């Protein structure tokens, strides 16, 4: 298959491109704008693979989307490209609407016109809103997004639903819980805490630190997406999760201990506005229908992740210093219109 991966230079997208190139025979075209979150170093070593091509482009740019679909004879799309950070959506929601909602709508329309046979929408569990102490999100849980990020993902997710219902366009939607692992941008909880701890900086825990997230190792998310792409039911929605709930404070303490740093670095700070209390996924549908199970348990996954950030200090130091954005500015000039860091 000729597969278009949007947002393949980001955290999950890069892990997915690597999974595709590691096996099979598919041709992979990575279509990514290289915003502050996109980093071609996430794909170091892939450039020379004859089955891989990178195209810098914006999902909001209809002509560019149309061209890449036609030029590359795309048969399937896996759509990761998005603004993905909740805190940024609180500061500036507009780009979330433009990229996540309008970008998805343009990609859907052009993919349909181009005769794309499978379209995977990488949505998120945040579309469901927040849980209390009890219960799990199932695929029929009503959507009740709380942050501008989550609202923009819910709008995109529903646009996908409408393309299936109205046009019978073969969209498949995944809603996954929090991912962690290599190449995660150091604005998100786990890499931020690792990097700050290694630099002996304060570790900012929001509110009382008791918010709960359900963590899944990124490669397990990627294998689930791949199964959905190949064997999922058109129109199907699949929850994906690690069955691994944890309070933020417990997780941060585990990281500090593993790094041999002092827990005194932990600093409780003002809470995130609209902070969702708890996410937890019931992934029994994808398990019974497609046979998916997570394969990496949390202790092993976290150890692997910490080791990766220790071994790849250059990668995140460059990002935190802004050096990699300077590099893109030099390489691409103002051709891309990337959003700033
Ligand atoms: P990320 O921020 O690391 O990467 C996003 C990528 O999209 C970047 O490479 C960026 O350059 C690209 N991009 C942004 N705007 C673009 C545009 N207009 N055109 C083309 N490319 C653009 O995000 P991530 O954490 O890898 O998340 C990927 C997807 O998975 C997102 O859709 C997110 O909503 C979803 N998701 C993430 C998680 C998680 O825990 N990180 C969980 C569930 C779902
Ligand atoms: O500095 C911090 N301190 C802190 O306490 C940061 C960055 C986060 N937090 C808390 C907020 C959340 O309860 O940690 C938890 C995780 O925060 P994030 O890493 O920002 O993730 P979250 O808001 O849960 O959203 C993530 O999972 C779902 C991804 O960023 C989304 O893209 C995905 O859809």
mmCIF file of C-alpha atoms and ligand atoms in Angstrom:
data_model
loop_
_atom_site.group_PDB
_atom_site.id
_atom_site.type_symbol
_atom_site.label_atom_id
_atom_site.label_comp_id
_atom_site.label_asym_id
_atom_site.label_seq_id
_atom_site.Cartn_x
_atom_site.Cartn_y
_atom_site.Cartn_z
ATOM 1 C CA UNK A 1 0.000 0.000 0.000
ATOM 2 C CA UNK A 2 0.987 3.619 -0.486
ATOM 3 C CA UNK A 3 0.335 5.146 2.937
ATOM 4 C CA UNK A 4 0.232 8.850 3.749
ATOM 5 C CA UNK A 5 1.156 9.497 7.373
ATOM 6 C CA UNK A 6 0.330 13.047 8.415
ATOM 7 C CA UNK A 7 2.299 14.422 11.373
ATOM 8 C CA UNK A 8 4.938 11.713 10.977
ATOM 9 C CA UNK A 9 7.665 13.976 12.368
ATOM 10 C CA UNK A 10 5.914 14.212 15.744
ATOM 11 C CA UNK A 11 6.096 11.852 18.692
ATOM 12 C CA UNK A 12 3.571 9.121 17.842
ATOM 13 C CA UNK A 13 3.745 9.650 14.077
ATOM 14 C CA UNK A 14 7.517 9.073 14.033
ATOM 15 C CA UNK A 15 7.162 5.913 16.083
ATOM 16 C CA UNK A 16 4.494 4.749 13.619
ATOM 17 C CA UNK A 17 6.633 5.539 10.538
ATOM 18 C CA UNK A 18 9.430 3.515 12.122
ATOM 19 C CA UNK A 19 7.048 0.607 12.711
ATOM 20 C CA UNK A 20 5.914 0.689 9.060
ATOM 21 C CA UNK A 21 9.474 0.790 7.755
ATOM 22 C CA UNK A 22 10.629 -2.006 10.069
ATOM 23 C CA UNK A 23 8.355 -4.537 8.398
ATOM 24 C CA UNK A 24 6.046 -5.066 5.469
ATOM 25 C CA UNK A 25 6.249 -3.612 2.013
ATOM 26 C CA UNK A 26 4.257 -0.424 2.271
ATOM 27 C CA UNK A 27 5.496 2.857 0.836
ATOM 28 C CA UNK A 28 5.324 5.590 3.458
ATOM 29 C CA UNK A 29 4.926 9.270 2.669
ATOM 30 C CA UNK A 30 5.312 11.483 5.716
ATOM 31 C CA UNK A 31 3.407 14.761 5.266
ATOM 32 C CA UNK A 32 4.306 17.171 8.048
ATOM 33 C CA UNK A 33 4.478 20.936 8.424
ATOM 34 C CA UNK A 34 7.352 20.796 10.942
ATOM 35 C CA UNK A 35 5.759 23.056 13.519
ATOM 36 C CA UNK A 36 7.566 23.466 16.836
ATOM 37 C CA UNK A 37 6.574 19.836 17.607
ATOM 38 C CA UNK A 38 7.768 18.280 14.353
ATOM 39 C CA UNK A 39 11.372 17.156 14.304
ATOM 40 C CA UNK A 40 13.064 15.255 11.486
ATOM 41 C CA UNK A 41 15.612 13.954 13.969
ATOM 42 C CA UNK A 42 12.807 11.698 15.184
ATOM 43 C CA UNK A 43 13.251 9.884 11.875
ATOM 44 C CA UNK A 44 17.042 9.799 11.756
ATOM 45 C CA UNK A 45 18.110 6.756 9.755
ATOM 46 C CA UNK A 46 14.838 6.543 7.773
ATOM 47 C CA UNK A 47 15.790 9.102 5.087
ATOM 48 C CA UNK A 48 17.635 6.630 2.872
ATOM 49 C CA UNK A 49 14.958 3.963 2.964
ATOM 50 C CA UNK A 50 13.607 3.644 -0.609
ATOM 51 C CA UNK A 51 10.120 3.018 0.832
ATOM 52 C CA UNK A 52 10.109 6.376 2.648
ATOM 53 C CA UNK A 53 9.584 9.941 1.507
ATOM 54 C CA UNK A 54 9.191 13.180 3.457
ATOM 55 C CA UNK A 55 7.027 15.992 2.093
ATOM 56 C CA UNK A 56 6.850 19.214 4.034
ATOM 57 C CA UNK A 57 3.272 20.424 3.906
ATOM 58 C CA UNK A 58 0.283 21.751 5.798
ATOM 59 C CA UNK A 59 -2.975 19.807 6.151
ATOM 60 C CA UNK A 60 -4.763 23.171 5.912
ATOM 61 C CA UNK A 61 -3.289 23.720 2.438
ATOM 62 C CA UNK A 62 -5.806 22.108 0.084
ATOM 63 C CA UNK A 63 -3.594 22.313 -3.006
ATOM 64 C CA UNK A 64 -0.658 20.715 -1.212
ATOM 65 C CA UNK A 65 -2.860 17.937 0.184
ATOM 66 C CA UNK A 66 -4.378 17.281 -3.243
ATOM 67 C CA UNK A 67 -0.934 17.188 -4.863
ATOM 68 C CA UNK A 68 0.607 14.732 -2.409
ATOM 69 C CA UNK A 69 -2.388 12.377 -2.611
ATOM 70 C CA UNK A 70 -2.197 12.336 -6.427
ATOM 71 C CA UNK A 71 1.572 12.387 -6.896
ATOM 72 C CA UNK A 72 2.144 9.545 -4.450
ATOM 73 C CA UNK A 73 -0.927 7.494 -5.514
ATOM 74 C CA UNK A 74 -2.019 7.321 -1.898
ATOM 75 C CA UNK A 75 -4.306 4.414 -0.978
ATOM 76 C CA UNK A 76 -4.499 4.855 2.790
ATOM 77 C CA UNK A 77 -4.146 7.805 5.177
ATOM 78 C CA UNK A 78 -3.179 7.676 8.848
ATOM 79 C CA UNK A 79 -3.882 11.116 10.273
ATOM 80 C CA UNK A 80 -1.753 12.145 13.276
ATOM 81 C CA UNK A 81 -1.073 15.799 12.376
ATOM 82 C CA UNK A 82 -2.468 18.056 15.061
ATOM 83 C CA UNK A 83 -1.764 20.639 17.658
ATOM 84 C CA UNK A 84 -1.542 18.277 20.611
ATOM 85 C CA UNK A 85 -0.777 20.133 23.833
ATOM 86 C CA UNK A 86 -3.641 21.000 26.181
ATOM 87 C CA UNK A 87 -1.793 23.863 27.934
ATOM 88 C CA UNK A 88 -1.084 25.575 24.605
ATOM 89 C CA UNK A 89 -4.764 25.315 23.696
ATOM 90 C CA UNK A 90 -5.601 27.244 26.852
ATOM 91 C CA UNK A 91 -3.194 30.012 25.815
ATOM 92 C CA UNK A 92 -4.267 30.138 22.159
ATOM 93 C CA UNK A 93 -7.174 28.008 20.899
ATOM 94 C CA UNK A 94 -7.340 29.345 17.334
ATOM 95 C CA UNK A 95 -4.570 27.277 15.770
ATOM 96 C CA UNK A 96 -6.198 24.183 17.311
ATOM 97 C CA UNK A 97 -9.393 24.877 15.384
ATOM 98 C CA UNK A 98 -7.510 25.610 12.177
ATOM 99 C CA UNK A 99 -5.215 22.589 12.252
ATOM 100 C CA UNK A 100 -7.292 20.004 14.060
ATOM 101 C CA UNK A 101 -10.745 20.817 12.689
ATOM 102 C CA UNK A 102 -10.244 22.543 9.338
ATOM 103 C CA UNK A 103 -7.108 20.516 8.537
ATOM 104 C CA UNK A 104 -8.963 17.262 9.152
ATOM 105 C CA UNK A 105 -11.938 18.371 7.071
ATOM 106 C CA UNK A 106 -9.687 19.306 4.131
ATOM 107 C CA UNK A 107 -7.817 16.022 4.394
ATOM 108 C CA UNK A 108 -11.112 14.095 4.459
ATOM 109 C CA UNK A 109 -12.525 15.892 1.424
ATOM 110 C CA UNK A 110 -9.387 15.535 -0.635
ATOM 111 C CA UNK A 111 -8.859 11.913 0.395
ATOM 112 C CA UNK A 112 -12.389 11.062 -0.618
ATOM 113 C CA UNK A 113 -11.968 12.824 -3.963
ATOM 114 C CA UNK A 114 -8.695 10.945 -4.515
ATOM 115 C CA UNK A 115 -10.328 7.559 -3.904
ATOM 116 C CA UNK A 116 -8.434 6.754 -0.692
ATOM 117 C CA UNK A 117 -9.534 3.306 0.521
ATOM 118 C CA UNK A 118 -8.795 3.546 4.274
ATOM 119 C CA UNK A 119 -8.570 6.658 6.457
ATOM 120 C CA UNK A 120 -7.497 6.294 10.087
ATOM 121 C CA UNK A 121 -8.315 9.248 12.325
ATOM 122 C CA UNK A 122 -6.046 9.330 15.359
ATOM 123 C CA UNK A 123 -8.416 10.844 17.885
ATOM 124 C CA UNK A 124 -7.997 10.818 21.672
ATOM 125 C CA UNK A 125 -9.709 9.728 24.881
ATOM 126 C CA UNK A 126 -9.912 13.419 25.847
ATOM 127 C CA UNK A 127 -12.989 13.761 23.623
ATOM 128 C CA UNK A 128 -14.946 11.976 26.376
ATOM 129 C CA UNK A 129 -14.106 14.577 29.026
ATOM 130 C CA UNK A 130 -13.380 13.541 32.579
ATOM 131 C CA UNK A 131 -14.294 10.551 34.768
ATOM 132 C CA UNK A 132 -15.019 10.551 38.483
ATOM 133 C CA UNK A 133 -13.533 7.875 40.736
ATOM 134 C CA UNK A 134 -15.425 5.039 39.062
ATOM 135 C CA UNK A 135 -16.037 3.830 35.529
ATOM 136 C CA UNK A 136 -14.217 3.586 32.211
ATOM 137 C CA UNK A 137 -14.640 5.267 28.828
ATOM 138 C CA UNK A 138 -16.354 2.998 26.302
ATOM 139 C CA UNK A 139 -16.855 3.848 22.626
ATOM 140 C CA UNK A 140 -20.463 4.917 23.280
ATOM 141 C CA UNK A 141 -19.613 7.274 26.162
ATOM 142 C CA UNK A 142 -21.004 10.696 25.162
ATOM 143 C CA UNK A 143 -18.420 13.196 23.966
ATOM 144 C CA UNK A 144 -17.918 15.992 26.510
ATOM 145 C CA UNK A 145 -14.556 17.646 25.790
ATOM 146 C CA UNK A 146 -13.316 20.171 28.357
ATOM 147 C CA UNK A 147 -10.252 21.893 26.894
ATOM 148 C CA UNK A 148 -10.052 23.742 23.574
ATOM 149 C CA UNK A 149 -7.649 20.978 22.463
ATOM 150 C CA UNK A 150 -10.145 18.251 23.330
ATOM 151 C CA UNK A 151 -13.006 20.209 21.731
ATOM 152 C CA UNK A 152 -11.046 20.563 18.499
ATOM 153 C CA UNK A 153 -10.263 16.827 18.458
ATOM 154 C CA UNK A 154 -13.921 16.018 19.153
ATOM 155 C CA UNK A 155 -14.994 18.231 16.243
ATOM 156 C CA UNK A 156 -12.512 16.475 13.953
ATOM 157 C CA UNK A 157 -13.620 13.070 15.240
ATOM 158 C CA UNK A 158 -17.274 13.954 14.498
ATOM 159 C CA UNK A 159 -16.370 15.272 11.054
ATOM 160 C CA UNK A 160 -14.911 11.838 10.365
ATOM 161 C CA UNK A 161 -18.118 10.218 11.569
ATOM 162 C CA UNK A 162 -20.104 12.430 9.175
ATOM 163 C CA UNK A 163 -17.931 11.416 6.202
ATOM 164 C CA UNK A 164 -18.675 7.778 6.937
ATOM 165 C CA UNK A 165 -22.411 8.306 7.487
ATOM 166 C CA UNK A 166 -22.958 10.745 4.628
ATOM 167 C CA UNK A 167 -20.525 9.529 1.972
ATOM 168 C CA UNK A 168 -19.747 6.003 3.134
ATOM 169 C CA UNK A 169 -16.107 7.107 3.157
ATOM 170 C CA UNK A 170 -14.130 4.372 4.953
ATOM 171 C CA UNK A 171 -12.968 6.208 8.063
ATOM 172 C CA UNK A 172 -11.727 4.337 11.134
ATOM 173 C CA UNK A 173 -11.280 6.228 14.385
ATOM 174 C CA UNK A 174 -9.010 5.461 17.336
ATOM 175 C CA UNK A 175 -9.327 7.071 20.768
ATOM 176 C CA UNK A 176 -6.236 6.411 22.821
ATOM 177 C CA UNK A 177 -5.148 7.322 26.325
ATOM 178 C CA UNK A 178 -1.867 9.055 27.281
ATOM 179 C CA UNK A 179 1.181 7.785 25.426
ATOM 180 C CA UNK A 180 4.768 7.780 26.651
ATOM 181 C CA UNK A 181 8.087 6.668 25.175
ATOM 182 C CA UNK A 182 10.931 7.822 22.914
ATOM 183 C CA UNK A 183 10.663 11.097 20.940
ATOM 184 C CA UNK A 184 7.907 12.642 23.071
ATOM 185 C CA UNK A 185 8.249 16.424 22.987
ATOM 186 C CA UNK A 186 9.547 17.736 26.324
ATOM 187 C CA UNK A 187 6.481 19.853 27.046
ATOM 188 C CA UNK A 188 4.447 16.753 28.023
ATOM 189 C CA UNK A 189 4.492 15.425 31.590
ATOM 190 C CA UNK A 190 6.964 12.517 31.440
ATOM 191 C CA UNK A 191 9.733 14.008 29.243
ATOM 192 C CA UNK A 192 9.369 17.405 30.936
ATOM 193 C CA UNK A 193 9.875 15.853 34.359
ATOM 194 C CA UNK A 194 12.837 13.751 33.193
ATOM 195 C CA UNK A 195 14.576 16.707 31.549
ATOM 196 C CA UNK A 196 13.929 19.074 34.462
ATOM 197 C CA UNK A 197 15.092 16.494 37.004
ATOM 198 C CA UNK A 198 18.304 15.867 35.075
ATOM 199 C CA UNK A 199 18.937 19.609 35.112
ATOM 200 C CA UNK A 200 17.965 19.846 38.817
ATOM 201 C CA UNK A 201 15.121 22.209 37.964
ATOM 202 C CA UNK A 202 11.766 22.294 39.814
ATOM 203 C CA UNK A 203 9.192 19.687 38.772
ATOM 204 C CA UNK A 204 5.873 21.540 38.381
ATOM 205 C CA UNK A 205 2.975 19.296 39.437
ATOM 206 C CA UNK A 206 -0.433 20.858 38.736
ATOM 207 C CA UNK A 207 -2.952 21.192 41.576
ATOM 208 C CA UNK A 208 -2.735 18.424 44.163
ATOM 209 C CA UNK A 209 -1.143 15.945 41.745
ATOM 210 C CA UNK A 210 -4.008 13.495 42.176
ATOM 211 C CA UNK A 211 -5.288 13.653 38.591
ATOM 212 C CA UNK A 212 -5.220 10.222 37.016
ATOM 213 C CA UNK A 213 -4.013 9.272 33.544
ATOM 214 C CA UNK A 214 -4.034 5.837 31.871
ATOM 215 C CA UNK A 215 -0.546 5.372 30.373
ATOM 216 C CA UNK A 216 0.273 3.352 27.262
ATOM 217 C CA UNK A 217 3.704 2.739 25.744
ATOM 218 C CA UNK A 218 3.794 4.449 22.342
ATOM 219 C CA UNK A 219 4.707 1.328 20.367
ATOM 220 C CA UNK A 220 1.617 -0.422 21.693
ATOM 221 C CA UNK A 221 -0.494 2.481 20.416
ATOM 222 C CA UNK A 222 1.222 2.156 17.032
ATOM 223 C CA UNK A 223 0.517 -1.582 16.753
ATOM 224 C CA UNK A 224 -3.136 -0.881 17.589
ATOM 225 C CA UNK A 225 -3.372 1.801 14.884
ATOM 226 C CA UNK A 226 -1.790 -0.555 12.385
ATOM 227 C CA UNK A 227 -4.303 -3.287 13.192
ATOM 228 C CA UNK A 228 -7.165 -0.830 12.811
ATOM 229 C CA UNK A 229 -5.743 0.339 9.474
ATOM 230 C CA UNK A 230 -5.545 -3.176 8.071
ATOM 231 C CA UNK A 231 -8.375 -5.054 9.748
ATOM 232 C CA UNK A 232 -10.710 -2.507 11.345
ATOM 233 C CA UNK A 233 -14.371 -2.098 10.393
ATOM 234 C CA UNK A 234 -15.017 0.983 8.219
ATOM 235 C CA UNK A 235 -16.908 3.469 10.372
ATOM 236 C CA UNK A 236 -15.556 1.726 13.465
ATOM 237 C CA UNK A 237 -14.406 3.544 16.596
ATOM 238 C CA UNK A 238 -11.789 1.832 18.760
ATOM 239 C CA UNK A 239 -10.709 2.806 22.258
ATOM 240 C CA UNK A 240 -7.053 2.050 23.019
ATOM 241 C CA UNK A 241 -5.570 2.121 26.508
ATOM 242 C CA UNK A 242 -2.981 0.639 28.773
ATOM 243 C CA UNK A 243 -5.196 -0.461 31.643
ATOM 244 C CA UNK A 244 -2.658 1.405 33.652
ATOM 245 C CA UNK A 245 -4.059 4.215 35.752
ATOM 246 C CA UNK A 246 -1.785 6.355 37.824
ATOM 247 C CA UNK A 247 -1.928 9.587 39.773
ATOM 248 C CA UNK A 248 0.463 12.221 38.416
ATOM 249 C CA UNK A 249 2.248 12.590 41.732
ATOM 250 C CA UNK A 250 2.952 8.855 41.969
ATOM 251 C CA UNK A 251 4.371 8.883 38.468
ATOM 252 C CA UNK A 252 6.573 11.909 39.126
ATOM 253 C CA UNK A 253 7.900 10.319 42.327
ATOM 254 C CA UNK A 254 8.727 7.127 40.398
ATOM 255 C CA UNK A 255 10.678 9.163 37.833
ATOM 256 C CA UNK A 256 12.587 11.129 40.461
ATOM 257 C CA UNK A 257 13.498 7.959 42.344
ATOM 258 C CA UNK A 258 14.615 6.186 39.196
ATOM 259 C CA UNK A 259 16.837 9.138 38.256
ATOM 260 C CA UNK A 260 18.325 9.199 41.743
ATOM 261 C CA UNK A 261 17.202 12.792 42.307
ATOM 262 C CA UNK A 262 15.651 14.404 45.367
ATOM 263 C CA UNK A 263 11.872 14.493 45.777
ATOM 264 C CA UNK A 264 12.408 18.046 47.029
ATOM 265 C CA UNK A 265 12.467 19.092 43.371
ATOM 266 C CA UNK A 266 8.716 18.415 43.211
ATOM 267 C CA UNK A 267 6.811 21.720 43.313
ATOM 268 C CA UNK A 268 3.044 21.972 43.435
ATOM 269 C CA UNK A 269 1.889 24.782 41.146
ATOM 270 C CA UNK A 270 -1.413 26.408 40.171
ATOM 271 C CA UNK A 271 -3.766 23.916 38.544
ATOM 272 C CA UNK A 272 -4.424 23.733 34.794
ATOM 273 C CA UNK A 273 -7.776 25.475 34.083
ATOM 274 C CA UNK A 274 -10.475 22.898 33.329
ATOM 275 C CA UNK A 275 -8.075 20.118 34.342
ATOM 276 C CA UNK A 276 -9.689 16.719 33.667
ATOM 277 C CA UNK A 277 -9.644 14.625 36.832
ATOM 278 C CA UNK A 278 -9.367 11.116 35.502
ATOM 279 C CA UNK A 279 -9.069 9.208 32.213
ATOM 280 C CA UNK A 280 -9.413 5.428 32.007
ATOM 281 C CA UNK A 281 -10.090 3.343 28.938
ATOM 282 C CA UNK A 282 -12.056 0.178 28.367
ATOM 283 C CA UNK A 283 -10.172 -1.359 25.434
ATOM 284 C CA UNK A 284 -12.159 -4.588 25.302
ATOM 285 C CA UNK A 285 -13.633 -3.862 21.853
ATOM 286 C CA UNK A 286 -10.294 -3.674 20.006
ATOM 287 C CA UNK A 287 -9.147 -6.650 22.017
ATOM 288 C CA UNK A 288 -12.124 -8.869 21.112
ATOM 289 C CA UNK A 289 -12.540 -7.645 17.536
ATOM 290 C CA UNK A 290 -8.915 -7.325 16.433
ATOM 291 C CA UNK A 291 -7.018 -9.284 19.085
ATOM 292 C CA UNK A 292 -4.975 -6.283 20.274
ATOM 293 C CA UNK A 293 -3.302 -6.309 23.695
ATOM 294 C CA UNK A 294 -0.653 -3.969 25.100
ATOM 295 C CA UNK A 295 2.673 -5.783 25.275
ATOM 296 C CA UNK A 296 4.841 -3.444 27.376
ATOM 297 C CA UNK A 297 4.087 -3.279 31.096
ATOM 298 C CA UNK A 298 4.438 0.109 32.764
ATOM 299 C CA UNK A 299 7.549 -0.546 34.853
ATOM 300 C CA UNK A 300 9.451 -1.866 31.830
ATOM 301 C CA UNK A 301 8.135 0.888 29.547
ATOM 302 C CA UNK A 302 9.047 3.635 31.991
ATOM 303 C CA UNK A 303 12.545 2.200 32.483
ATOM 304 C CA UNK A 304 13.035 2.064 28.707
ATOM 305 C CA UNK A 305 11.780 5.634 28.373
ATOM 306 C CA UNK A 306 14.054 7.011 31.090
ATOM 307 C CA UNK A 307 17.008 5.184 29.534
ATOM 308 C CA UNK A 308 16.147 6.643 26.132
ATOM 309 C CA UNK A 309 16.097 10.212 27.474
ATOM 310 C CA UNK A 310 19.372 9.570 29.290
ATOM 311 C CA UNK A 311 20.993 8.198 26.133
ATOM 312 C CA UNK A 312 19.570 10.934 23.897
ATOM 313 C CA UNK A 313 20.290 13.999 25.944
ATOM 314 C CA UNK A 314 21.416 15.849 22.782
ATOM 315 C CA UNK A 315 17.978 15.358 21.251
ATOM 316 C CA UNK A 316 16.064 17.106 24.018
ATOM 317 C CA UNK A 317 18.737 19.644 24.919
ATOM 318 C CA UNK A 318 18.704 20.895 21.343
ATOM 319 C CA UNK A 319 14.912 21.228 21.475
ATOM 320 C CA UNK A 320 14.950 23.021 24.803
ATOM 321 C CA UNK A 321 17.629 25.423 23.591
ATOM 322 C CA UNK A 322 15.618 26.241 20.440
ATOM 323 C CA UNK A 323 18.545 25.215 18.219
ATOM 324 C CA UNK A 324 16.451 22.890 16.105
ATOM 325 C CA UNK A 325 13.945 25.599 15.161
ATOM 326 C CA UNK A 326 16.848 27.781 14.034
ATOM 327 C CA UNK A 327 17.980 24.890 11.859
ATOM 328 C CA UNK A 328 14.568 24.601 10.161
ATOM 329 C CA UNK A 329 14.371 28.332 9.633
ATOM 330 C CA UNK A 330 17.705 28.107 7.821
ATOM 331 C CA UNK A 331 16.766 25.001 5.804
ATOM 332 C CA UNK A 332 13.252 25.951 4.794
ATOM 333 C CA UNK A 333 13.195 29.731 5.200
ATOM 334 C CA UNK A 334 9.622 30.951 5.425
ATOM 335 C CA UNK A 335 8.258 28.306 3.076
ATOM 336 C CA UNK A 336 6.308 26.458 5.754
ATOM 337 C CA UNK A 337 4.566 28.979 7.965
ATOM 338 C CA UNK A 338 5.252 26.827 11.018
ATOM 339 C CA UNK A 339 3.824 27.912 14.336
ATOM 340 C CA UNK A 340 6.528 29.068 16.745
ATOM 341 C CA UNK A 341 7.815 27.229 19.810
HETATM 342 P P1 LIG B 1 3.009 15.934 18.419
HETATM 343 O O1 LIG B 1 2.626 17.304 18.825
HETATM 344 O O2 LIG B 1 4.241 15.322 18.970
HETATM 345 O O3 LIG B 1 3.144 15.872 16.820
HETATM 346 C C1 LIG B 1 2.263 16.520 15.957
HETATM 347 C C2 LIG B 1 2.878 16.547 14.566
HETATM 348 O O4 LIG B 1 1.912 17.146 13.666
HETATM 349 C C3 LIG B 1 4.162 17.371 14.461
HETATM 350 O O5 LIG B 1 5.137 16.658 13.728
HETATM 351 C C4 LIG B 1 3.725 18.624 13.728
HETATM 352 O O6 LIG B 1 4.763 19.210 12.954
HETATM 353 C C5 LIG B 1 2.603 18.092 12.843
HETATM 354 N N1 LIG B 1 1.656 19.144 12.452
HETATM 355 C C6 LIG B 1 1.060 20.068 13.256
HETATM 356 N N2 LIG B 1 0.283 20.890 12.519
HETATM 357 C C7 LIG B 1 0.363 20.450 11.226
HETATM 358 C C8 LIG B 1 -0.238 20.875 10.013
HETATM 359 N N3 LIG B 1 -1.053 21.944 9.968
HETATM 360 N N4 LIG B 1 0.037 20.188 8.877
HETATM 361 C C9 LIG B 1 0.879 19.137 8.901
HETATM 362 N N5 LIG B 1 1.500 18.692 10.027
HETATM 363 C C10 LIG B 1 1.237 19.346 11.175
HETATM 364 O O7 LIG B 1 1.738 15.028 18.716
HETATM 365 P P2 LIG B 1 1.641 13.506 19.219
HETATM 366 O O8 LIG B 1 1.681 13.482 20.686
HETATM 367 O O9 LIG B 1 2.564 12.660 18.421
HETATM 368 O O10 LIG B 1 0.128 13.184 18.806
HETATM 369 C C11 LIG B 1 -0.172 12.721 17.493
HETATM 370 C C12 LIG B 1 -1.670 12.545 17.357
HETATM 371 O O11 LIG B 1 -2.130 11.611 18.317
HETATM 372 C C13 LIG B 1 -2.467 13.813 17.597
HETATM 373 O O12 LIG B 1 -3.534 13.845 16.656
HETATM 374 C C14 LIG B 1 -2.990 13.673 19.018
HETATM 375 O O13 LIG B 1 -4.200 14.366 19.174
HETATM 376 C C15 LIG B 1 -3.188 12.177 19.087
HETATM 377 N N6 LIG B 1 -3.078 11.581 20.439
HETATM 378 C C16 LIG B 1 -1.985 11.815 21.212
HETATM 379 C C17 LIG B 1 -1.863 11.207 22.451
HETATM 380 C C18 LIG B 1 -0.644 11.428 23.322
HETATM 381 O O14 LIG B 1 -0.629 10.939 24.452
HETATM 382 N N7 LIG B 1 0.379 12.114 22.879
HETATM 383 C C19 LIG B 1 -2.871 10.345 22.901
HETATM 384 C C20 LIG B 1 -3.989 10.123 22.080
HETATM 385 C C21 LIG B 1 -4.059 10.743 20.846
HETATM 386 O O1 LIG B 2 4.070 20.330 33.846
HETATM 387 C C1 LIG B 2 3.086 19.559 33.943
HETATM 388 N N1 LIG B 2 2.594 19.258 35.184
HETATM 389 C C2 LIG B 2 1.510 18.459 35.367
HETATM 390 O O2 LIG B 2 1.094 18.212 36.513
HETATM 391 C C3 LIG B 2 2.436 18.999 32.783
HETATM 392 C C4 LIG B 2 2.942 19.314 31.396
HETATM 393 C C5 LIG B 2 1.347 18.187 33.005
HETATM 394 N N2 LIG B 2 0.877 17.933 34.245
HETATM 395 C C6 LIG B 2 -0.284 17.046 34.413
HETATM 396 C C7 LIG B 2 -1.506 17.415 33.589
HETATM 397 C C8 LIG B 2 -2.128 16.073 33.299
HETATM 398 O O3 LIG B 2 -2.969 15.686 34.369
HETATM 399 O O4 LIG B 2 0.116 15.756 33.950
HETATM 400 C C9 LIG B 2 -0.945 15.111 33.251
HETATM 401 C C10 LIG B 2 -0.479 14.809 31.825
HETATM 402 O O5 LIG B 2 -0.325 16.045 31.153
HETATM 403 P P1 LIG B 2 0.111 16.135 29.615
HETATM 404 O O6 LIG B 2 1.384 15.391 29.438
HETATM 405 O O7 LIG B 2 0.048 17.571 29.205
HETATM 406 O O8 LIG B 2 -1.020 15.251 28.912
HETATM 407 P P2 LIG B 2 -2.614 15.372 28.874
HETATM 408 O O9 LIG B 2 -3.064 16.753 29.146
HETATM 409 O O10 LIG B 2 -3.170 14.275 29.737
HETATM 410 O O11 LIG B 2 -2.878 15.051 27.315
HETATM 411 C C11 LIG B 2 -2.125 14.003 26.633
HETATM 412 O O12 LIG B 2 -2.900 12.831 26.504
HETATM 413 C C12 LIG B 2 -3.970 12.842 25.591
HETATM 414 C C13 LIG B 2 -1.645 14.473 25.262
HETATM 415 O O13 LIG B 2 -0.881 15.651 25.388
HETATM 416 C C14 LIG B 2 -2.791 14.661 24.314
HETATM 417 O O14 LIG B 2 -2.302 15.010 23.015
HETATM 418 C C15 LIG B 2 -3.558 13.376 24.239
HETATM 419 O O15 LIG B 2 -4.699 13.529 23.410
#
